[in-house]
Structure formats: C-alpha cells, structure tokens
Amino acid sequence: MRYNALYLALAFAGVLSACSPADNTSSTTSANSDAKAAETMATVSLLPAFEKRLDIYRSVDLTADLSVLNDNQRTMLSKLIDASKIMDDLFWQQAFGEEKAAFLAKLPEGKVRTFADINYGPWDRLKGDEPFLSGYAEKPAGAQFYPADMTKQEFETAELSDKTGLYSVIRRDSEGKLHTIPYSVQYKTELEAAAKLLTEASVLAEDKEFAEYLKLRAQALLTDNYQPSDFAWMAMKNNPIELVIGPIETYEDQLFGYRAAFEAYVLVKDLSWSEKLAKYAATLPALQKGLPVADAYKAETPGSDADLNAYDVIYYAGHSNAGSKTIAINLPNDEQVQLEKGTRRLQLKNAMQAKFDHIMLPIADLLIAPEQRKHVTFNAFFNNTMFHEVAHGLGIKNTINDKGSVRQALKEHASALEEGKADILGLYMITQLKQQGMLDEGELEDYYTTFMAGIFRSVRFGASSAHGKANMIRFNYFAEQGAFVRNDDGTYQVDYPKMQAAMASLSELILTLQGDGNYDGVAALVADKGVIKPQLSADLARLAAADIPVDVVFNQGKEVLGLK
C-alpha cells in the first residue's frame, strides 16, 4: 500500500515535469528526451500481484574472518572484488540490456528498487520470470544473447560460425542477417578493465599457482580461450584465497542453453572444514562404477585429480548473485578438463549456514512431520549439497549415439536435467558411503529427511530456475513412487525404504535420458513433472503466509569486510 502511494507521488512529479515550460537554452531533442523520460517514470509501477513478494528475501551480512590475512592479501581481495563488480555490470547487459543506474532511478527508493536490484531487472526470478513492473513484457527466453525477434527455427537453419559457442552473442548485421560477435569484442572495454585488475592482483598473490591462474584468467577475458585457465584452476591446491570469475553457467540462456553468463565469487578457504572433506575425493572412481545404470551410461572415467573444500564466500557478482544464491560450486564445466582432471567442489559454508538457519529450519517446523524434524540437521544439509556438486562430475558428458555432448543434445533442458541428476545421485552416493561405513556423520534418516525439506526450499525458486524445475520433477516423481506421505495435519513424512527405491530408479532414468541425448524424452518429463500441482502450491502458500523467506540477499562489499 505504501509503495502504491509512492508511485502516485512519482507519477505526479513526472506529470509536473512534463508540463513545465521548456528552458530556452535546451534543444528540442533534449526537451523530447526529458518528456519521454518523465512519461516512462510516470508509467512504471509495481504490479499489484507482487506487493506481498517484496519481502521474500532475508537480508544477511556476508562476512568472514580475515584476521589471518596480511596487508598484501587484503589489497588483493579489494582488487578481486573490483573485478567482480565488472562481471556484475556485464551480467546486467546480458540479462536485461537496459542500463542499470537509469533503470533503478525510475523506481522509488526502498523495497521496490531493492527487489529490482536483486532480480537484475523487472522480472521475478523466483516466480517464473514474471514481470513485476508495469510496462514490461515477458522476459525473452534468450535474454540478451540473441536478437529479440529471432525465432528458434531461424537460428537453427542459419549458417553461423561459433553457432553453439559459450562465449559469443548473436546479432543482426546491416542487412538483417544473423552473425556472431565474440564476448571479447562485444564487451571489450569492460573486459580489458577486469583483466587489468586480475593482472595487478596476480602480482600481490603469494601462492604461485593462484598467481598463474589470475594471469591466465586475465588473458582468457581478452581472448575467449578459457581452457588454459581452467586447467590452471584445477592445479591450485594450497591458496587460502579463491576467485571464480568469467562467463561460466548457461542457465540464463533459456532458449538453447548455449551461451554462458558472467559471474564471480570471491572466497576464503575454511581450512578445518576442508580437511574433513578431503577423504571423500578418493571415493569418486568407485562411485562412478557403482551408478545404478547400464555400463554404457557410465563408461566415461572422470579425472581423479579433484578435490572438495569448504569456503566462506565474501562477494557474489553477476549470475551467482541474481535471485537465488548459490551455496556450492562444481567447476570447471569444460568437458575435456573434467575428463582429464575432474572437477573442484567448493562448499560455501557461511552461505549454507544462513540458508539453513533462516529457511530450512522454519520450513521443517511447518511441513515435516514432528517425529522426523530431529533429522533435519546442518551436517546433512552440508553433505547433501556437497555430494550434489560431486555428482555433477559423474555419469556421462557425451551421448552414446553420436549426438554430441549432452549439453548440446538436450539444449534448453540440459541444465534442469543436470541439476536433477546431481541432486538424486548425491543422495545415492551418500547412501552408498553410509552403507560402506565411510560416512560416519549422522544417521541415514538425517540425509533423507533433510533432502525432503530441501525440496520444499528449492522448489520455491520457480520454473525459470534449473534448480527449481529439477525439484518439481523430483517431488512429483517421489509422490508417484510413495517416497513420502502427506499427513492429515499437512505435514510430510518420509517413507525411507520407498525413497531409497525411488532414488535408484530416478537416477537410472535421468542418466539414460542424458546418455541417449533424448531431447523429446526430457521435454516430456519436464512437461509432465516439472510443474507445481495444486496441493504443493497450497503448502508453499503456507510457507509464504508464515513469512518464511524464499532466499537470502547479502549485504556485501569492501565496507562490510573492513577493506579499503
């Protein structure tokens, strides 16, 4: 209600401005421009359906203990954060296109402007990318990677260099024909500035492997050749400070899932937790062999030079900061690097703790059967998330029938199915390790019950999120298999034996779809099960009515950390 009043005030001010006599020294063009701006400001308003969604994010200070760092390292962190801010600006261009400052200036200060800032534009990322501001149509599936008027058929029939490439945009030339422009050309000015900061940071880095990575990553930003820096990133083992930066994930491209979006994380390693995780890396080859699927679908052998580490994240930027916040990372995505070297799994412990405290526990208190709530634990949440990231490195990266990579064969459905695979295989691996006596933390019931509570948390991310869609599919599949029951009091109770059976059968289904590159089969699965049905929708509404946040938003930056 208060924000409607603010919009009326803003509209009234815009009308007054538009009706004011023109300054004699102003050009006609300037006057027309001012009038157009005033008209825009007068018409942009929050849509009524979104008035209750402005508080779905819980604000949390993003801090870490930096007392062990020396002056050089603290200066280096400042440069890494500055480079990350450039990734943030680039993601705005990729996701929305309208200049950030000008867009936000059209909105009143307060909750509406903050909500737009969190969503990187006028679309609610946790509500199917629905527009929440008047004057904006639905979000283009291809974001700003492709021309707005381009059809899928036009793209698929066009002859283009780097057609399915990660690091180029599609544009029209003067004759209206499609062509590609490399990121290093399209975003040249910004990437040169970011590369300069990374090069300067490399001089301050005391760890030689980290310094080499920063130099190679700087070169990658300028050349679009990221593989050498990915290999260098895999070689890092002892650096206390970590940086993930560049165009990485393809979730933002919901048209084809080809183009990568800019993002960044600045992290500090938690040495004690990392030591606890190291023992699990050696189990990966055996886990790959034991996957519940025919041998052809697990014939690839991922590299064993992989590690598991825990970090406190101190800065998010770009894609990783838009809407729901990432709590774990499994990189690099380059299939060749994965096969030769494996992947690194980074668990963002402080971000996980914030989500567990403010979201998971309240959800469990409302939707999990009272006798099973004791099984919702942070250790189980941490390990479920960790093995989710481990599972990204398992299975198969290339189809078994010459359809190319899984990512290319499944197109826009690849990300959702991959997230679903990682979720379910992560739980499968935990089950195997518990049965083998290799995972001594908690009871198996802890992992299954926390997994169930986690579905309610992640399904709220909406259909536009690969993670949200994956959770919808799993919830509906589990319901059909009797993996849980909904009690008369509106709480859910896990049937542990049936969940274990459903876990194995869903794992086999997903791995087979990926290996076959079965686009039509995945599309049918998403259409059938990637939806929120009425009963679940009503239960999610109970979470909203209880003011349980959907996700967190971070107060972050150099000032919060005490850096210059």
PDB file of N, CA, C and O in Angstrom, residues 313-350:
ATOM      1  N   VAL A 313      32.317 -17.448   1.513  1.00  0.00           N
ATOM      2  CA  VAL A 313      32.256 -16.550   0.361  1.00  0.00           C
ATOM      3  C   VAL A 313      32.104 -15.129   0.873  1.00  0.00           C
ATOM      4  O   VAL A 313      31.349 -14.871   1.826  1.00  0.00           O
ATOM      5  N   ILE A 314      32.847 -14.203   0.288  1.00  0.00           N
ATOM      6  CA  ILE A 314      32.786 -12.812   0.759  1.00  0.00           C
ATOM      7  C   ILE A 314      32.262 -11.856  -0.301  1.00  0.00           C
ATOM      8  O   ILE A 314      32.049 -10.669  -0.021  1.00  0.00           O
ATOM      9  N   TYR A 315      32.038 -12.362  -1.523  1.00  0.00           N
ATOM     10  CA  TYR A 315      31.440 -11.493  -2.542  1.00  0.00           C
ATOM     11  C   TYR A 315      30.841 -12.325  -3.659  1.00  0.00           C
ATOM     12  O   TYR A 315      31.473 -13.247  -4.163  1.00  0.00           O
ATOM     13  N   TYR A 316      29.604 -12.004  -4.001  1.00  0.00           N
ATOM     14  CA  TYR A 316      28.915 -12.596  -5.151  1.00  0.00           C
ATOM     15  C   TYR A 316      28.730 -11.502  -6.206  1.00  0.00           C
ATOM     16  O   TYR A 316      28.491 -10.341  -5.874  1.00  0.00           O
ATOM     17  N   ALA A 317      28.758 -11.882  -7.495  1.00  0.00           N
ATOM     18  CA  ALA A 317      28.500 -10.906  -8.549  1.00  0.00           C
ATOM     19  C   ALA A 317      27.902 -11.597  -9.765  1.00  0.00           C
ATOM     20  O   ALA A 317      28.185 -12.758 -10.055  1.00  0.00           O
ATOM     21  N   GLY A 318      27.061 -10.861 -10.481  1.00  0.00           N
ATOM     22  CA  GLY A 318      26.506 -11.362 -11.728  1.00  0.00           C
ATOM     23  C   GLY A 318      25.528 -12.491 -11.531  1.00  0.00           C
ATOM     24  O   GLY A 318      24.707 -12.471 -10.612  1.00  0.00           O
ATOM     25  N   HIS A 319      25.621 -13.496 -12.380  1.00  0.00           N
ATOM     26  CA  HIS A 319      24.650 -14.589 -12.382  1.00  0.00           C
ATOM     27  C   HIS A 319      24.511 -15.247 -11.013  1.00  0.00           C
ATOM     28  O   HIS A 319      23.412 -15.607 -10.587  1.00  0.00           O
ATOM     29  N   SER A 320      25.613 -15.433 -10.293  1.00  0.00           N
ATOM     30  CA  SER A 320      25.566 -16.102  -8.992  1.00  0.00           C
ATOM     31  C   SER A 320      24.823 -15.292  -7.944  1.00  0.00           C
ATOM     32  O   SER A 320      24.401 -15.825  -6.919  1.00  0.00           O
ATOM     33  N   ASN A 321      24.649 -13.996  -8.218  1.00  0.00           N
ATOM     34  CA  ASN A 321      24.011 -13.109  -7.250  1.00  0.00           C
ATOM     35  C   ASN A 321      22.564 -12.789  -7.620  1.00  0.00           C
ATOM     36  O   ASN A 321      21.880 -12.101  -6.878  1.00  0.00           O
ATOM     37  N   ALA A 322      22.105 -13.275  -8.754  1.00  0.00           N
ATOM     38  CA  ALA A 322      20.773 -12.927  -9.252  1.00  0.00           C
ATOM     39  C   ALA A 322      19.722 -13.894  -8.724  1.00  0.00           C
ATOM     40  O   ALA A 322      19.823 -15.103  -8.932  1.00  0.00           O
ATOM     41  N   GLY A 323      18.727 -13.366  -8.028  1.00  0.00           N
ATOM     42  CA  GLY A 323      17.682 -14.221  -7.477  1.00  0.00           C
ATOM     43  C   GLY A 323      18.229 -15.114  -6.390  1.00  0.00           C
ATOM     44  O   GLY A 323      18.825 -14.647  -5.408  1.00  0.00           O
ATOM     45  N   SER A 324      18.044 -16.432  -6.524  1.00  0.00           N
ATOM     46  CA  SER A 324      18.531 -17.354  -5.502  1.00  0.00           C
ATOM     47  C   SER A 324      20.057 -17.409  -5.511  1.00  0.00           C
ATOM     48  O   SER A 324      20.693 -17.341  -6.567  1.00  0.00           O
ATOM     49  N   LYS A 325      20.649 -17.546  -4.340  1.00  0.00           N
ATOM     50  CA  LYS A 325      22.103 -17.502  -4.196  1.00  0.00           C
ATOM     51  C   LYS A 325      22.698 -18.909  -4.141  1.00  0.00           C
ATOM     52  O   LYS A 325      22.215 -19.785  -3.432  1.00  0.00           O
ATOM     53  N   THR A 326      23.760 -19.076  -4.901  1.00  0.00           N
ATOM     54  CA  THR A 326      24.456 -20.360  -4.950  1.00  0.00           C
ATOM     55  C   THR A 326      25.111 -20.663  -3.605  1.00  0.00           C
ATOM     56  O   THR A 326      25.667 -19.776  -2.961  1.00  0.00           O
ATOM     57  N   ILE A 327      25.063 -21.939  -3.185  1.00  0.00           N
ATOM     58  CA  ILE A 327      25.710 -22.326  -1.925  1.00  0.00           C
ATOM     59  C   ILE A 327      26.802 -23.371  -2.140  1.00  0.00           C
ATOM     60  O   ILE A 327      27.451 -23.786  -1.173  1.00  0.00           O
ATOM     61  N   ALA A 328      27.004 -23.790  -3.382  1.00  0.00           N
ATOM     62  CA  ALA A 328      28.085 -24.725  -3.681  1.00  0.00           C
ATOM     63  C   ALA A 328      28.417 -24.630  -5.160  1.00  0.00           C
ATOM     64  O   ALA A 328      27.564 -24.261  -5.979  1.00  0.00           O
ATOM     65  N   ILE A 329      29.663 -24.943  -5.489  1.00  0.00           N
ATOM     66  CA  ILE A 329      30.145 -24.794  -6.862  1.00  0.00           C
ATOM     67  C   ILE A 329      30.840 -26.077  -7.279  1.00  0.00           C
ATOM     68  O   ILE A 329      31.610 -26.660  -6.506  1.00  0.00           O
ATOM     69  N   ASN A 330      30.583 -26.505  -8.509  1.00  0.00           N
ATOM     70  CA  ASN A 330      31.306 -27.628  -9.092  1.00  0.00           C
ATOM     71  C   ASN A 330      31.806 -27.182 -10.467  1.00  0.00           C
ATOM     72  O   ASN A 330      31.013 -27.003 -11.394  1.00  0.00           O
ATOM     73  N   LEU A 331      33.100 -26.963 -10.604  1.00  0.00           N
ATOM     74  CA  LEU A 331      33.682 -26.437 -11.830  1.00  0.00           C
ATOM     75  C   LEU A 331      35.030 -27.100 -12.077  1.00  0.00           C
ATOM     76  O   LEU A 331      35.597 -27.711 -11.182  1.00  0.00           O
ATOM     77  N   PRO A 332      35.567 -26.966 -13.303  1.00  0.00           N
ATOM     78  CA  PRO A 332      35.034 -26.225 -14.447  1.00  0.00           C
ATOM     79  C   PRO A 332      34.004 -27.043 -15.215  1.00  0.00           C
ATOM     80  O   PRO A 332      33.885 -28.251 -15.040  1.00  0.00           O
ATOM     81  N   ASN A 333      33.259 -26.352 -16.102  1.00  0.00           N
ATOM     82  CA  ASN A 333      32.246 -27.017 -16.907  1.00  0.00           C
ATOM     83  C   ASN A 333      32.811 -27.624 -18.192  1.00  0.00           C
ATOM     84  O   ASN A 333      32.118 -28.407 -18.845  1.00  0.00           O
ATOM     85  N   ASP A 334      34.021 -27.243 -18.556  1.00  0.00           N
ATOM     86  CA  ASP A 334      34.646 -27.753 -19.774  1.00  0.00           C
ATOM     87  C   ASP A 334      34.742 -29.278 -19.709  1.00  0.00           C
ATOM     88  O   ASP A 334      35.400 -29.840 -18.824  1.00  0.00           O
ATOM     89  N   GLU A 335      34.087 -29.968 -20.654  1.00  0.00           N
ATOM     90  CA  GLU A 335      34.032 -31.431 -20.614  1.00  0.00           C
ATOM     91  C   GLU A 335      35.419 -32.058 -20.695  1.00  0.00           C
ATOM     92  O   GLU A 335      35.702 -33.069 -20.048  1.00  0.00           O
ATOM     93  N   GLN A 336      36.311 -31.479 -21.517  1.00  0.00           N
ATOM     94  CA  GLN A 336      37.650 -32.046 -21.659  1.00  0.00           C
ATOM     95  C   GLN A 336      38.435 -31.929 -20.360  1.00  0.00           C
ATOM     96  O   GLN A 336      39.124 -32.868 -19.943  1.00  0.00           O
ATOM     97  N   VAL A 337      38.330 -30.791 -19.696  1.00  0.00           N
ATOM     98  CA  VAL A 337      39.024 -30.611 -18.418  1.00  0.00           C
ATOM     99  C   VAL A 337      38.465 -31.583 -17.389  1.00  0.00           C
ATOM    100  O   VAL A 337      39.212 -32.186 -16.606  1.00  0.00           O
ATOM    101  N   GLN A 338      37.151 -31.770 -17.394  1.00  0.00           N
ATOM    102  CA  GLN A 338      36.536 -32.702 -16.446  1.00  0.00           C
ATOM    103  C   GLN A 338      37.054 -34.120 -16.652  1.00  0.00           C
ATOM    104  O   GLN A 338      37.374 -34.827 -15.691  1.00  0.00           O
ATOM    105  N   LEU A 339      37.145 -34.549 -17.898  1.00  0.00           N
ATOM    106  CA  LEU A 339      37.576 -35.917 -18.178  1.00  0.00           C
ATOM    107  C   LEU A 339      39.048 -36.122 -17.848  1.00  0.00           C
ATOM    108  O   LEU A 339      39.452 -37.203 -17.419  1.00  0.00           O
ATOM    109  N   GLU A 340      39.865 -35.086 -18.057  1.00  0.00           N
ATOM    110  CA  GLU A 340      41.306 -35.222 -17.803  1.00  0.00           C
ATOM    111  C   GLU A 340      41.678 -34.962 -16.346  1.00  0.00           C
ATOM    112  O   GLU A 340      42.569 -35.611 -15.797  1.00  0.00           O
ATOM    113  N   LYS A 341      41.001 -33.998 -15.727  1.00  0.00           N
ATOM    114  CA  LYS A 341      41.406 -33.570 -14.385  1.00  0.00           C
ATOM    115  C   LYS A 341      40.314 -33.687 -13.336  1.00  0.00           C
ATOM    116  O   LYS A 341      40.582 -33.514 -12.148  1.00  0.00           O
ATOM    117  N   GLY A 342      39.083 -33.935 -13.747  1.00  0.00           N
ATOM    118  CA  GLY A 342      37.992 -33.950 -12.784  1.00  0.00           C
ATOM    119  C   GLY A 342      37.460 -32.549 -12.564  1.00  0.00           C
ATOM    120  O   GLY A 342      37.544 -31.685 -13.436  1.00  0.00           O
ATOM    121  N   THR A 343      36.911 -32.319 -11.395  1.00  0.00           N
ATOM    122  CA  THR A 343      36.379 -31.003 -11.062  1.00  0.00           C
ATOM    123  C   THR A 343      36.755 -30.660  -9.622  1.00  0.00           C
ATOM    124  O   THR A 343      37.180 -31.516  -8.857  1.00  0.00           O
ATOM    125  N   ARG A 344      36.581 -29.395  -9.293  1.00  0.00           N
ATOM    126  CA  ARG A 344      36.747 -28.964  -7.907  1.00  0.00           C
ATOM    127  C   ARG A 344      35.382 -28.611  -7.349  1.00  0.00           C
ATOM    128  O   ARG A 344      34.567 -27.989  -8.029  1.00  0.00           O
ATOM    129  N   ARG A 345      35.149 -29.025  -6.104  1.00  0.00           N
ATOM    130  CA  ARG A 345      33.872 -28.764  -5.447  1.00  0.00           C
ATOM    131  C   ARG A 345      34.088 -27.804  -4.302  1.00  0.00           C
ATOM    132  O   ARG A 345      34.828 -28.103  -3.361  1.00  0.00           O
ATOM    133  N   LEU A 346      33.451 -26.662  -4.389  1.00  0.00           N
ATOM    134  CA  LEU A 346      33.607 -25.616  -3.393  1.00  0.00           C
ATOM    135  C   LEU A 346      32.295 -25.465  -2.626  1.00  0.00           C
ATOM    136  O   LEU A 346      31.264 -25.127  -3.199  1.00  0.00           O
ATOM    137  N   GLN A 347      32.342 -25.726  -1.350  1.00  0.00           N
ATOM    138  CA  GLN A 347      31.161 -25.620  -0.491  1.00  0.00           C
ATOM    139  C   GLN A 347      31.193 -24.272   0.227  1.00  0.00           C
ATOM    140  O   GLN A 347      32.150 -23.967   0.942  1.00  0.00           O
ATOM    141  N   LEU A 348      30.169 -23.466   0.044  1.00  0.00           N
ATOM    142  CA  LEU A 348      30.143 -22.108   0.582  1.00  0.00           C
ATOM    143  C   LEU A 348      29.456 -22.129   1.953  1.00  0.00           C
ATOM    144  O   LEU A 348      28.259 -21.895   2.086  1.00  0.00           O
ATOM    145  N   LYS A 349      30.256 -22.399   2.964  1.00  0.00           N
ATOM    146  CA  LYS A 349      29.737 -22.764   4.272  1.00  0.00           C
ATOM    147  C   LYS A 349      28.930 -21.651   4.929  1.00  0.00           C
ATOM    148  O   LYS A 349      27.859 -21.903   5.504  1.00  0.00           O
ATOM    149  N   ASN A 350      29.412 -20.424   4.876  1.00  0.00           N
ATOM    150  CA  ASN A 350      28.671 -19.351   5.548  1.00  0.00           C
ATOM    151  C   ASN A 350      27.340 -19.066   4.852  1.00  0.00           C
ATOM    152  O   ASN A 350      26.335 -18.753   5.501  1.00  0.00           O
TER     153      ASN A 350
END
